[in-house]
Structure formats: C-alpha cells, structure tokens
Coordinates of C-alpha atoms in Angstrom, one line a residue:
Chain A
N242 CA 134.5 129.6 146.6
V243 CA 133.0 129.9 150.0
V244 CA 132.1 126.5 151.4
P245 CA 128.6 126.2 152.9
T246 CA 128.6 125.8 156.7
P247 CA 126.9 122.4 156.7
V248 CA 129.7 121.0 154.4
K249 CA 132.4 122.3 156.7
I250 CA 130.6 120.8 159.7
N251 CA 130.2 117.4 157.9
L252 CA 133.8 117.5 156.9
I253 CA 135.0 118.0 160.5
N254 CA 132.6 115.3 161.7
M255 CA 133.9 112.8 159.2
L256 CA 137.4 113.6 160.1
S257 CA 136.5 113.0 163.7
E258 CA 135.7 109.4 162.8
T259 CA 139.1 108.7 161.2
G260 CA 141.2 108.4 164.3
L261 CA 142.8 111.8 163.9
Q262 CA 143.3 113.4 167.3
V263 CA 143.6 117.0 166.3
I264 CA 141.4 118.8 163.8
E265 CA 141.9 122.5 163.2
A266 CA 138.2 123.7 163.0
T267 CA 138.2 127.4 162.0
S268 CA 139.6 130.8 162.4
F269 CA 138.2 133.6 164.6
V270 CA 139.4 136.3 162.3
S271 CA 137.3 139.2 160.8
P272 CA 135.2 138.0 157.8
K273 CA 136.5 141.2 156.1
W274 CA 139.9 139.6 155.8
V275 CA 138.9 135.9 155.5
P276 CA 135.4 135.5 154.1
Q277 CA 135.7 131.7 154.1
M278 CA 135.9 131.7 157.9
A279 CA 133.0 134.1 158.4
D280 CA 130.9 131.3 159.9
H281 CA 133.4 130.4 162.6
T282 CA 130.9 130.6 165.4
E283 CA 128.3 128.4 163.7
V284 CA 131.0 125.9 162.7
M285 CA 132.4 125.7 166.2
Q286 CA 129.0 125.3 167.7
G287 CA 127.7 122.9 165.0
I288 CA 130.4 120.2 165.1
R289 CA 130.2 117.1 167.1
K290 CA 133.0 117.3 169.7
V291 CA 134.3 113.8 170.1
P292 CA 136.0 113.2 173.5
G293 CA 139.7 112.8 173.2
I294 CA 139.9 114.9 170.0
S295 CA 141.2 118.5 170.1
Y296 CA 139.6 121.2 167.9
P297 CA 142.0 124.1 167.9
V298 CA 141.0 127.4 166.3
L299 CA 143.0 130.4 165.1
T300 CA 142.8 133.5 167.2
P301 CA 144.8 136.5 165.8
N302 CA 144.0 138.8 168.7
L303 CA 142.2 139.1 172.0
K304 CA 138.8 139.8 170.4
G305 CA 139.0 136.6 168.3
F306 CA 140.1 134.7 171.4
Q307 CA 137.2 135.9 173.4
A308 CA 134.7 135.0 170.6
A309 CA 136.4 131.6 170.3
V310 CA 136.0 130.8 173.9
E311 CA 132.5 131.9 173.9
A312 CA 131.8 129.7 171.0
G313 CA 133.2 126.7 172.9
A314 CA 136.8 126.5 171.8
K315 CA 139.1 124.6 174.2
E316 CA 142.4 125.2 172.3
V317 CA 143.7 128.2 170.2
S318 CA 146.5 128.9 167.9
I319 CA 148.5 132.1 167.1
F320 CA 150.6 132.7 164.0
G321 CA 154.0 134.3 163.9
A322 CA 156.5 134.5 161.0
A323 CA 160.3 134.3 160.6
S324 CA 160.2 137.0 158.0
E325 CA 159.8 140.7 158.7
L326 CA 158.5 141.5 155.2
F327 CA 156.0 138.7 155.3
T328 CA 154.7 139.9 158.6
R329 CA 154.5 143.4 157.3
K330 CA 152.6 142.3 154.1
N331 CA 150.4 139.9 155.9
I332 CA 149.3 141.8 159.1
N333 CA 150.9 145.2 158.6
C334 CA 153.3 145.2 161.5
S335 CA 156.7 143.9 162.6
I336 CA 157.4 140.5 164.0
E337 CA 158.0 142.1 167.4
E338 CA 154.8 144.0 167.3
S339 CA 152.9 140.9 166.3
L340 CA 154.2 139.0 169.2
E341 CA 153.3 141.9 171.5
R342 CA 149.7 141.6 170.4
F343 CA 149.8 137.9 171.3
H344 CA 150.8 138.7 174.9
E345 CA 147.2 139.6 175.6
V346 CA 145.9 136.4 174.1
M347 CA 148.5 134.4 176.1
A348 CA 147.5 136.0 179.3
A349 CA 143.8 135.4 178.7
A350 CA 144.5 131.8 177.6
R351 CA 146.6 131.1 180.7
A352 CA 143.8 132.5 182.9
A353 CA 141.2 130.3 181.2
N354 CA 143.5 127.2 181.2
I355 CA 143.4 127.1 177.4
P356 CA 146.4 125.6 175.6
V357 CA 148.0 127.8 172.8
R358 CA 149.8 126.4 169.8
G359 CA 152.2 128.7 168.0
Y360 CA 152.8 128.7 164.3
V361 CA 155.9 130.1 162.6
S362 CA 155.5 130.9 158.9
C363 CA 158.3 131.1 156.3
V364 CA 160.7 128.8 158.2
L365 CA 162.4 127.6 155.0
G366 CA 161.9 130.6 152.8
C367 CA 159.8 133.7 152.2
P368 CA 157.9 134.8 149.1
Y369 CA 159.3 138.3 149.7
E370 CA 162.6 137.9 151.5
G371 CA 163.8 134.7 149.8
K372 CA 166.2 133.0 152.1
I373 CA 165.4 132.9 155.8
S374 CA 168.1 132.3 158.4
A375 CA 167.7 129.4 160.7
A376 CA 168.8 131.6 163.6
K377 CA 165.8 133.9 162.9
V378 CA 163.4 130.9 162.9
A379 CA 165.0 129.8 166.3
E380 CA 164.6 133.3 167.7
V381 CA 160.9 133.6 166.9
S382 CA 160.2 130.0 167.9
K383 CA 161.9 130.6 171.2
K384 CA 160.0 133.8 171.9
M385 CA 156.6 132.0 171.2
Y386 CA 157.6 129.1 173.3
S387 CA 158.6 131.3 176.2
M388 CA 155.4 133.2 175.9
G389 CA 153.6 129.9 176.8
C390 CA 152.9 128.1 173.5
Y391 CA 152.9 124.4 174.3
E392 CA 153.9 123.5 170.7
I393 CA 155.5 125.4 167.8
S394 CA 154.5 124.4 164.3
L395 CA 157.3 125.3 161.8
G396 CA 155.7 126.1 158.5
D397 CA 157.4 125.9 155.1
T398 CA 154.8 128.4 153.8
I399 CA 155.8 128.4 150.1
G400 CA 157.1 124.8 150.0
V401 CA 160.6 125.8 148.9
G402 CA 162.3 123.7 151.6
T403 CA 164.3 120.6 150.9
P404 CA 165.6 117.9 153.3
G405 CA 168.8 119.9 153.3
S406 CA 167.3 123.2 154.5
M407 CA 164.9 121.3 156.8
R408 CA 167.8 119.6 158.6
D409 CA 169.8 122.9 158.9
M410 CA 166.8 124.8 160.3
L411 CA 165.7 122.1 162.7
S412 CA 169.2 121.6 164.1
V413 CA 169.3 125.3 165.0
V414 CA 165.7 125.5 166.4
M415 CA 166.3 122.4 168.5
Q416 CA 168.9 124.2 170.4
E417 CA 166.3 126.6 171.6
V418 CA 163.1 124.6 171.8
P419 CA 162.9 120.9 172.9
V420 CA 162.0 118.6 169.9
G421 CA 159.1 117.3 171.9
A422 CA 157.5 120.7 171.5
L423 CA 158.0 121.0 167.8
A424 CA 155.8 120.2 164.8
V425 CA 156.4 120.6 161.0
H426 CA 153.9 122.1 158.6
C427 CA 155.2 121.3 155.1
H428 CA 153.8 122.5 151.9
D429 CA 154.1 120.4 148.8
T430 CA 154.4 123.2 146.2
Y431 CA 157.7 121.8 145.0
G432 CA 156.9 118.2 145.7
Q433 CA 159.3 118.1 148.7
A434 CA 156.9 117.7 151.5
L435 CA 157.2 114.0 152.3
A436 CA 161.0 114.0 152.0
N437 CA 161.1 117.1 154.3
I438 CA 158.8 115.4 156.8
L439 CA 160.9 112.2 156.7
V440 CA 164.0 114.2 157.7
A441 CA 162.1 116.0 160.5
L442 CA 161.0 112.6 161.8
Q443 CA 164.6 111.3 161.6
M444 CA 165.6 114.2 163.8
G445 CA 162.9 113.4 166.4
V446 CA 160.0 115.5 165.5
S447 CA 156.8 113.6 166.2
V448 CA 154.0 116.0 165.3
V449 CA 153.1 116.6 161.6
D450 CA 150.5 119.0 160.1
A451 CA 148.7 117.9 157.0
S452 CA 145.5 118.6 155.1
V453 CA 143.0 116.0 153.9
A454 CA 143.1 115.7 150.1
G455 CA 145.9 118.2 150.1
L456 CA 143.2 121.0 150.4
G457 CA 144.5 124.5 150.1
G458 CA 146.6 125.8 147.2
C459 CA 149.5 128.2 147.4
P460 CA 148.4 131.8 147.3
Y461 CA 151.9 132.8 146.1
A462 CA 152.1 130.5 143.0
Q463 CA 148.9 130.5 141.0
G464 CA 147.8 127.0 140.3
A465 CA 150.5 125.4 142.4
S466 CA 149.7 123.0 145.2
G467 CA 150.0 123.9 148.9
N468 CA 149.4 121.7 151.9
V469 CA 150.7 118.1 151.9
A470 CA 147.9 115.5 151.7
T471 CA 147.1 113.7 155.0
E472 CA 146.4 110.5 153.0
D473 CA 149.9 110.5 151.5
L474 CA 151.5 111.3 154.8
V475 CA 149.6 108.5 156.6
Y476 CA 150.5 106.1 153.8
M477 CA 154.2 106.9 154.3
L478 CA 154.0 106.6 158.1
N479 CA 152.2 103.2 157.8
G480 CA 155.0 102.0 155.6
L481 CA 157.5 103.1 158.2
G482 CA 155.6 101.2 160.9
I483 CA 154.9 104.4 162.8
H484 CA 151.7 104.4 164.7
T485 CA 149.2 107.3 164.0
G486 CA 145.9 105.8 165.0
V487 CA 144.4 107.0 161.7
D488 CA 142.2 104.8 159.5
L489 CA 143.4 105.4 156.0
P490 CA 140.3 104.2 154.1
K491 CA 138.0 106.3 156.2
L492 CA 140.4 109.3 155.6
M493 CA 140.2 108.7 151.9
D494 CA 136.4 108.6 152.0
T495 CA 136.5 111.9 153.8
G496 CA 138.7 113.3 151.1
T497 CA 136.4 112.0 148.5
F498 CA 133.5 113.7 150.2
I499 CA 135.0 117.1 150.4
C500 CA 136.4 117.0 146.8
N501 CA 133.0 116.1 145.5
A502 CA 131.4 118.9 147.6
L503 CA 134.0 121.3 146.1
S504 CA 133.8 119.9 142.6
R505 CA 137.5 119.4 142.5
R506 CA 140.1 116.7 142.1
T507 CA 142.0 115.5 145.1
N508 CA 145.6 116.5 145.5
S509 CA 146.4 113.2 147.2
K510 CA 148.3 110.8 145.1
V511 CA 147.3 107.9 147.3
S512 CA 143.7 108.8 146.7
Q513 CA 144.2 109.1 142.9
A514 CA 146.0 105.8 142.7
S515 CA 143.7 103.8 144.9
C516 CA 140.4 104.4 143.2
R517 CA 141.3 102.7 140.0
L518 CA 143.2 99.4 140.5
Chain B
Q90 CA 175.8 122.3 152.4
E91 CA 177.9 119.4 153.5
P92 CA 176.4 116.2 152.0
Q93 CA 179.3 114.1 153.4
A94 CA 178.5 115.4 156.9
S95 CA 175.1 113.8 156.7
G96 CA 176.5 110.6 155.1
L97 CA 175.1 111.4 151.7
P98 CA 176.9 110.8 148.4
E99 CA 178.8 113.9 147.0
Y100 CA 177.6 113.2 143.5
I101 CA 174.5 111.5 142.2
K102 CA 174.2 110.3 138.6
I103 CA 170.8 110.9 137.2
V104 CA 169.6 108.5 134.5
E105 CA 166.9 110.2 132.4
V106 CA 164.3 107.7 131.3
G107 CA 161.7 110.1 129.9
P108 CA 162.2 109.4 126.2
R109 CA 161.8 105.7 126.7
D110 CA 160.0 104.7 129.9
G111 CA 158.2 108.0 130.0
L112 CA 156.9 108.1 126.4
Q113 CA 156.3 104.4 126.4
N114 CA 153.6 105.0 129.0
E115 CA 152.0 108.0 127.3
K116 CA 148.9 107.3 125.3
V117 CA 149.7 109.7 122.4
I118 CA 152.1 108.3 119.8
V119 CA 154.8 110.9 119.6
P120 CA 156.3 111.7 116.1
T121 CA 159.9 110.7 115.6
D122 CA 161.2 114.2 115.1
I123 CA 159.7 115.3 118.5
K124 CA 161.4 112.4 120.2
I125 CA 164.7 113.3 118.6
E126 CA 164.2 117.0 119.6
L127 CA 163.5 116.0 123.2
I128 CA 166.6 113.8 123.4
N129 CA 168.7 116.5 121.9
R130 CA 167.5 119.0 124.4
L131 CA 168.1 116.7 127.3
S132 CA 171.6 116.1 126.0
K133 CA 172.3 119.7 126.6
T134 CA 171.2 119.9 130.3
G135 CA 174.2 118.1 131.8
L136 CA 172.3 114.8 132.3
P137 CA 175.0 112.1 132.1
A138 CA 172.6 109.4 130.7
V139 CA 169.5 109.5 128.6
E140 CA 167.6 106.3 127.8
V141 CA 166.8 106.7 124.1
T142 CA 164.4 104.0 123.0
S143 CA 163.6 100.3 123.1
F144 CA 164.5 97.7 120.4
V145 CA 161.3 95.7 121.0
S146 CA 158.8 94.5 118.5
S147 CA 156.5 97.4 117.4
K148 CA 153.7 94.9 117.8
W149 CA 154.1 95.0 121.6
V150 CA 155.2 98.6 122.0
P151 CA 153.9 100.8 119.1
Q152 CA 155.4 103.9 120.7
M153 CA 158.9 102.6 120.2
A154 CA 158.4 101.4 116.6
D155 CA 160.7 104.1 115.3
H156 CA 163.6 102.9 117.4
K157 CA 166.1 102.8 114.5
E158 CA 165.2 106.3 113.2
V159 CA 165.5 107.8 116.7
M160 CA 168.8 106.1 117.5
R161 CA 170.3 107.2 114.2
G162 CA 168.7 110.7 114.3
I163 CA 169.9 112.0 117.7
E164 CA 172.9 114.1 118.3
R165 CA 175.4 112.2 120.4
H166 CA 177.0 114.5 123.0
P167 CA 180.4 113.5 124.4
G168 CA 180.1 112.4 128.0
V169 CA 176.5 111.4 127.7
Q170 CA 175.4 107.8 127.6
Y171 CA 172.5 106.7 125.4
P172 CA 171.3 103.3 126.6
V173 CA 168.5 101.4 124.8
L174 CA 166.4 98.5 125.9
T175 CA 167.1 95.2 124.3
P176 CA 164.8 92.4 125.4
N177 CA 166.5 89.7 123.5
L178 CA 169.4 88.9 121.1
R179 CA 167.5 90.0 118.1
G180 CA 166.8 93.4 119.6
F181 CA 170.4 93.6 120.7
H182 CA 171.8 93.1 117.2
A183 CA 169.3 95.7 115.8
A184 CA 170.4 98.1 118.4
I185 CA 174.1 97.7 117.6
A186 CA 173.4 98.0 113.9
A187 CA 171.6 101.3 114.7
G188 CA 174.6 102.6 116.6
A189 CA 173.8 101.8 120.2
T190 CA 176.7 101.8 122.6
E191 CA 174.9 100.7 125.8
V192 CA 172.0 98.4 126.4
S193 CA 169.6 97.5 129.2
V194 CA 167.7 94.3 130.1
F195 CA 164.6 94.1 132.2
G196 CA 164.0 91.4 134.8
A197 CA 161.4 91.3 137.5
A198 CA 161.2 90.2 141.2
S199 CA 157.8 88.7 140.6
E200 CA 157.0 85.5 138.7
S201 CA 153.5 86.6 137.9
F202 CA 154.6 90.0 136.6
S203 CA 157.3 88.3 134.4
K204 CA 154.7 85.9 133.0
M205 CA 152.1 88.6 132.3
N206 CA 154.7 91.1 130.9
I207 CA 157.0 88.9 128.8
N208 CA 155.3 85.5 128.9
C209 CA 158.0 83.6 130.6
S210 CA 159.4 82.8 134.0
I211 CA 162.1 85.0 135.7
E212 CA 164.7 82.3 135.1
E213 CA 163.8 81.9 131.5
S214 CA 164.0 85.7 131.0
I215 CA 167.4 85.8 132.6
E216 CA 168.6 83.0 130.3
K217 CA 167.6 85.2 127.4
F218 CA 169.4 88.2 128.9
E219 CA 172.5 86.1 129.4
E220 CA 172.8 85.7 125.6
V221 CA 172.5 89.4 125.2
A222 CA 175.1 90.0 128.0
K223 CA 177.5 87.5 126.4
S224 CA 177.3 89.2 123.0
A225 CA 177.6 92.6 124.6
R226 CA 180.7 91.6 126.6
N227 CA 182.3 90.4 123.3
M228 CA 181.7 93.8 121.8
N229 CA 182.6 95.8 124.9
I230 CA 179.1 97.1 125.3
P231 CA 178.0 97.8 128.9
V232 CA 174.7 96.2 130.0
R233 CA 172.4 97.7 132.7
G234 CA 169.9 95.4 134.5
Y235 CA 166.5 96.5 135.7
V236 CA 164.5 94.7 138.3
S237 CA 160.8 95.5 138.2
C238 CA 158.4 95.1 141.2
A239 CA 161.2 95.6 143.7
L240 CA 158.7 97.0 146.3
G241 CA 155.5 95.4 145.2
C242 CA 153.7 93.8 142.3
P243 CA 150.3 94.6 140.8
Y244 CA 149.5 90.8 140.7
E245 CA 151.3 89.3 143.7
G246 CA 151.1 92.3 146.1
N247 CA 154.0 92.1 148.6
I248 CA 157.4 91.1 147.2
I249 CA 159.9 89.8 149.7
P250 CA 163.3 91.6 149.8
V251 CA 165.2 88.3 149.5
K252 CA 163.6 87.6 146.1
V253 CA 164.7 91.1 144.9
A254 CA 168.2 90.3 146.1
E255 CA 168.2 87.0 144.3
V256 CA 167.1 88.4 141.0
S257 CA 169.5 91.3 141.3
K258 CA 172.4 89.0 142.0
R259 CA 171.5 86.9 139.0
L260 CA 171.5 89.9 136.7
Y261 CA 174.8 91.2 138.3
S262 CA 176.4 87.8 137.8
I263 CA 175.6 87.6 134.1
G264 CA 177.5 90.9 133.7
C265 CA 175.2 93.9 134.3
Y266 CA 177.4 96.7 135.5
E267 CA 174.5 98.3 137.3
I268 CA 171.1 97.1 138.7
S269 CA 168.3 99.6 138.7
L270 CA 165.7 98.6 141.3
G271 CA 162.2 99.6 140.2
D272 CA 159.2 100.4 142.3
T273 CA 157.1 99.7 139.3
I274 CA 153.7 100.5 140.8
G275 CA 155.0 103.1 143.3
V276 CA 153.6 101.4 146.4
G277 CA 156.9 101.5 148.2
T278 CA 157.6 103.6 151.2
P279 CA 160.9 104.6 153.0
G280 CA 160.1 101.5 155.3
S281 CA 160.0 99.0 152.5
M282 CA 162.8 100.7 150.5
K283 CA 165.1 100.4 153.5
K284 CA 164.3 96.7 154.0
M285 CA 164.7 95.9 150.3
L286 CA 168.0 97.7 150.0
E287 CA 169.4 96.0 153.1
A288 CA 168.7 92.6 151.5
V289 CA 170.1 93.6 148.1
M290 CA 173.2 95.3 149.5
K291 CA 174.2 91.9 151.0
E292 CA 174.6 90.6 147.5
I293 CA 175.6 93.6 145.4
P294 CA 177.9 96.6 146.2
V295 CA 175.9 99.7 146.7
S296 CA 177.9 101.5 144.0
A297 CA 176.4 99.2 141.5
L298 CA 172.8 100.0 142.5
A299 CA 170.3 102.5 141.2
V300 CA 166.7 103.2 142.2
H301 CA 163.9 103.8 139.8
C302 CA 161.0 105.1 141.9
H303 CA 157.4 105.7 140.7
D304 CA 155.4 108.5 142.3
T305 CA 152.0 106.8 142.0
Y306 CA 151.4 107.1 145.8
G307 CA 153.5 110.3 146.2
Q308 CA 156.3 108.4 147.9
A309 CA 159.1 108.7 145.3
L310 CA 161.2 111.5 146.7
A311 CA 161.0 110.2 150.3
N312 CA 162.0 106.7 148.9
I313 CA 164.9 108.2 146.9
L314 CA 166.0 110.1 150.0
T315 CA 166.1 106.9 151.9
A316 CA 168.1 105.2 149.2
I317 CA 170.7 107.9 149.0
Q318 CA 171.0 107.9 152.8
M319 CA 172.0 104.3 152.4
G320 CA 174.6 105.1 149.9
V321 CA 172.8 104.7 146.6
S322 CA 174.2 107.2 144.1
V323 CA 172.3 106.6 140.9
V324 CA 168.7 107.7 140.5
D325 CA 166.4 107.2 137.5
S326 CA 163.8 109.8 136.7
S327 CA 161.7 111.2 133.9
V328 CA 161.5 114.8 132.6
S329 CA 158.1 116.3 133.6
G330 CA 157.3 113.0 135.2
L331 CA 156.4 111.6 131.8
G332 CA 154.7 108.2 131.8
G333 CA 151.6 107.3 133.8
C334 CA 151.1 104.0 135.6
P335 CA 149.5 101.4 133.4
Y336 CA 148.2 99.6 136.5
A337 CA 146.2 102.4 138.0
K338 CA 144.3 104.4 135.5
G339 CA 144.9 108.1 135.7
A340 CA 147.5 107.7 138.3
T341 CA 151.0 109.1 137.9
G342 CA 154.1 107.0 137.3
N343 CA 157.7 108.1 137.0
V344 CA 159.1 110.7 139.4
A345 CA 159.8 114.0 137.7
T346 CA 163.5 114.7 137.0
E347 CA 163.0 118.4 137.9
D348 CA 161.7 117.5 141.4
V349 CA 164.6 115.1 142.0
I350 CA 167.1 117.7 141.0
Y351 CA 165.5 120.3 143.2
M352 CA 165.8 118.0 146.2
L353 CA 169.4 117.1 145.4
N354 CA 170.4 120.7 144.9
G355 CA 168.9 121.5 148.3
L356 CA 171.0 118.7 149.8
G357 CA 174.1 120.2 148.3
I358 CA 174.6 117.1 146.2
N359 CA 176.2 117.6 142.8
T360 CA 174.4 116.2 139.7
G361 CA 176.0 118.2 136.9
V362 CA 172.5 119.0 135.7
N363 CA 171.0 122.4 135.0
L364 CA 167.6 122.4 136.5
Y365 CA 166.3 125.2 134.4
S366 CA 167.2 123.6 131.1
V367 CA 165.5 120.4 132.2
M368 CA 162.4 122.4 132.9
E369 CA 162.6 123.9 129.4
A370 CA 162.9 120.4 127.9
G371 CA 159.9 119.4 130.0
N372 CA 158.0 122.4 128.8
F373 CA 158.8 121.5 125.2
I374 CA 157.6 117.9 125.5
C375 CA 154.4 118.8 127.5
T376 CA 153.5 121.4 124.8
A377 CA 154.1 118.8 122.1
L378 CA 152.0 116.3 124.0
N379 CA 149.4 118.9 124.9
K380 CA 149.5 117.9 128.5
K381 CA 150.3 119.4 131.9
T382 CA 153.6 118.6 133.5
N383 CA 153.7 116.2 136.4
S384 CA 156.6 118.1 137.9
K385 CA 155.6 120.2 140.9
V386 CA 158.8 122.2 140.6
A387 CA 157.9 123.1 137.0
Q388 CA 154.3 123.9 138.0
A389 CA 155.4 126.2 140.8
S390 CA 158.2 127.8 138.8
F391 CA 156.2 128.6 135.7
S392 CA 153.2 129.9 137.6
T393 CA 154.6 132.0 140.4
A394 CA 152.4 135.0 140.4
T395 CA 154.0 138.4 140.5
I396 CA 154.0 139.4 144.1

C-alpha cells in the first residue's frame, strides 16, 4: 500500500527526535519502477532537517541525482550488487555496466561536495545465484570505494547469512576496504540478523543499518520478514554497553506510530514484548 | 567452515524442549496422541535429547496431566535421551514408574520468582531437589538442573551474576550432571550473557553448562552465539519456537530449534540434526495447534515464492 506523503514526513520527523544520526529519506527513482517513492521531492522538501542529522537518498542515475540535489539532498546513495544475475534481473545490465552508470553520479557528487554511500546487495547469498563468493563481494566493494563512496554498506539481501558466512565475507572484504568504511545491512528473514551483526561488530564494523519496527518484508519470500528492527538492534547494543545516542522508548513510539498508520503489527520483538508487561 | 579456528565447539548438543517447555506455555490443551506423535517425529530428526513431559500435579499444569500416558506411549529411540521434569520426590517416583530414565529439577536465581512459582525459597527448593538427586543417584538416573531467571527476573528485575553462580553451584553439588541457565523472560543480551557466564564458569566447568534462551526481545541467537563463543556446547531450544512468554502477553518465548540449527550449520558446527525433518515436525505441531510457526527459518523456507 502506498503510504501518504504526510505520514512519511511525520515518520521521518519522529525519527529525527530519537537520537538517530542518519535517516534514509527517500529514493529518486522513476515512479514507474517504485510507486511508493513517487513523492520523493515532496518528502525531501517537507521534512524538518535537524542539524547534525544526515538524510541520504537513493539516486540510481544522474537524472535522479540532479533531482535529489534540486530537492535539497545533501547526501546520496548508489546500489551495486555482488551477483551478476541479480543485477541483470534488477536493473537489466551487468555489474560492470551498473558501476559505469554510477561514474557520472560520482563525478557530479564530487563537484557538488556531496558524499556518496555505496550499497552492495547479495553479499551473503543471492536469490538467483545462490552462493556468492567473498572475493566477488570484495571486488565490487573495492570498486565502489575507489570510485569515491565514503562508506560501503554490505547487504544480506535475502537474510540467508549466518555468523559463519558473515565472518568469512568480512575477512575478505576487509583486505580491500578499511573496516572504518564498512557497514552491515542485515535482513532477518532467517532470524540471523542480530547474530550476524554481533559478529560484524566483533570484527570492528561500527555502522549498522536497521529499519524501525522492522519495516519492509522480503520480496523473494512471500510473507517472510526482511529488515532487522532498529529497536531490537538498539536493545542489543545497549546491553553490550555500546553507545548509539538513540532513545529507545522514543524509537518504540515512532514504531508504534508507523505501524498504526500502516494498520500492521510491528516486526520488532522488543516492541512486542514491552507493551504488555 | 572451521569452527575450531574461531574457537567454537566442534559439536553442539541440542536439547529439544518443545514437547514440555513449549507445550506447557501454549494455551490450547494438546491431545495425548498429538504429543506422542510430535515426540516420535522429533526422535527421528537426529536430536540427541527430547524433553518429554513434566511429572507435576495436573492441578498446577493441566497441559502435563497426561504425563504417564505420554511417557509410556512414546517410541524410545536408541541414542536419544528423554528427560522429564520432577519437581519433588513424589513426581520422581511416578516418573520412574512410568519408565523415565533421566530427570530434571528447576531452581531459580531469584527468591521472588522461586516464591511466586513454587511457593518456597531457593534454598528450600534445593533441599527438595536434593532428595530427588539422592534417589536418582541410587538408581543411576542422571539429573539435569535448570536455573531460571539467569539474566533477569519478572519480579526482581536485574539478577546479579554471582547469585546465578551460587545457585548453579548448589545444583551441581547435589549431583546434577548439567546446569541449564535459563533467560526466562528473554531480557538478556550478549553483554549480560557474557558477564553471567564468566561468573558461573568460575564455579562450574563449561562442559557442564547449557543455555536456555528465550527470544522475547529477539536476542536469543545473539546470546547463544555469545555462549558458544565462550565454550558452551549444549543449547536448549523448542521446535517452531513453541511456548510463549507467560510474563509478557502475546510475546514470544522459546527460541526456535530450526533457527538455532540454521545458525550452527552456517558456523560449520555439527549437531547431528536434520534441519528439514525438524521443520516438518514443526509444521506438524503448528497445524495441530492451528497456529503460525515462530521459526523464521520455517517461515522463509515454506513461503519462498517461485522466482
């Protein structure tokens, strides 16, 4: 269901009050492909931009980049993949070709002093290719890092990874990209996300992507969950004594808001547990 | 995969508590033949231990009223242990009469929880268990000890690690061969798990320890990972994540066996368990209970759309 623009704006504004320092606002992609993000310009212009908080947006190509900057974006993201088949099915070209397209975005971003974050999908497995070699992940990550991405977010797109494959993949990628420039984007489709994130932290990764209320299912496994819930992640980090700056109760309130607006249950176990006792 | 290279155990014993701990915390009373069928299916998956039932008064735990029938009705597979709960000497004798060959006793690291749950102090409860342990030793029956509230209590809140170590040591000293440390309300995190285990491991060899994590706050697998990184090699879990949390309405309880096995497989750790057959057993019991599985692995596996 397409979420109304005011709800999106309110969600982002509420998230801005929780202590989170980075909130991915929208995607400047054609509404033909992603109808949910058709209101990207209105959202970008409608949100309260709190100083100290970054609001990156996805920009799949130069056109999107230019629209994003015009709408006030100060940081952008580009998406690569460690799987040829996935790239082919997703954006109808090869990995190499996709990175070529991003050269233009990188050049324009550099000229405008706009930081670019790079995502690599399918780092622990691909819905089409199955196993993905760590070497391939390292190769794509290195290319995106050398192109000028300040950070590479490694995505377990279908959530099949385990602490074992996470460790193997990271140890290879860390030979090519400094750990200070790495982030993990784990999906919880097989319940492995927090364990995978824990291993990544143990290896020195200090940037973790998560989604409030665990919003966003898995398009490859109907009914299965996708993103790891920010609340559950923060709960774990709090328990480890790791500082995040995030106010968990405010975050849970935000999760409650968006779940009510979407008429759906939260995917966050912390949220589920906390409301009753 | 080289588990030893990362300091992990080569083999982890999974203790399946679904038929007891799981069903005990499900609202629907399950017919005896369904319980027996579930246990028989689990016996064929490679699981080395399946907790069958509880010899407790049916007044307190109606779900376990058919303990004798279940114990007598199940197929006993060689190489599989079938422990049962025995809260006191009376339950112990009934269990033996029904054919039990291993028993478990339940202590707690919280006085308030002990009072609220079994109406006596921790020390009083251990005195009762000591009677059970003595009889069990005479009959060559192994006794497993559980410590509830190891990472937090619904009444007392924070539980200090030293208290957990103290209670664990008491249970170990009366003759329990293994101590299963339970995060009863699932509030633990890798941080508190580590601190608790460090304290307990000063008193009890790690090879005699097990962890029994609840997934109420989504922390179970991360907590289990932490425990196995510290050398723990016995993990309790429940097929399909059966058994909600009685202290947080609607919240989940036991960690799902399928999800644990998936993680251990990925770590290259041997469990001897066939994941697919556990998923099938889970599918069986969820269908019988008319409920959705709590296992994410099962959800993802059974619903992967054709690409």
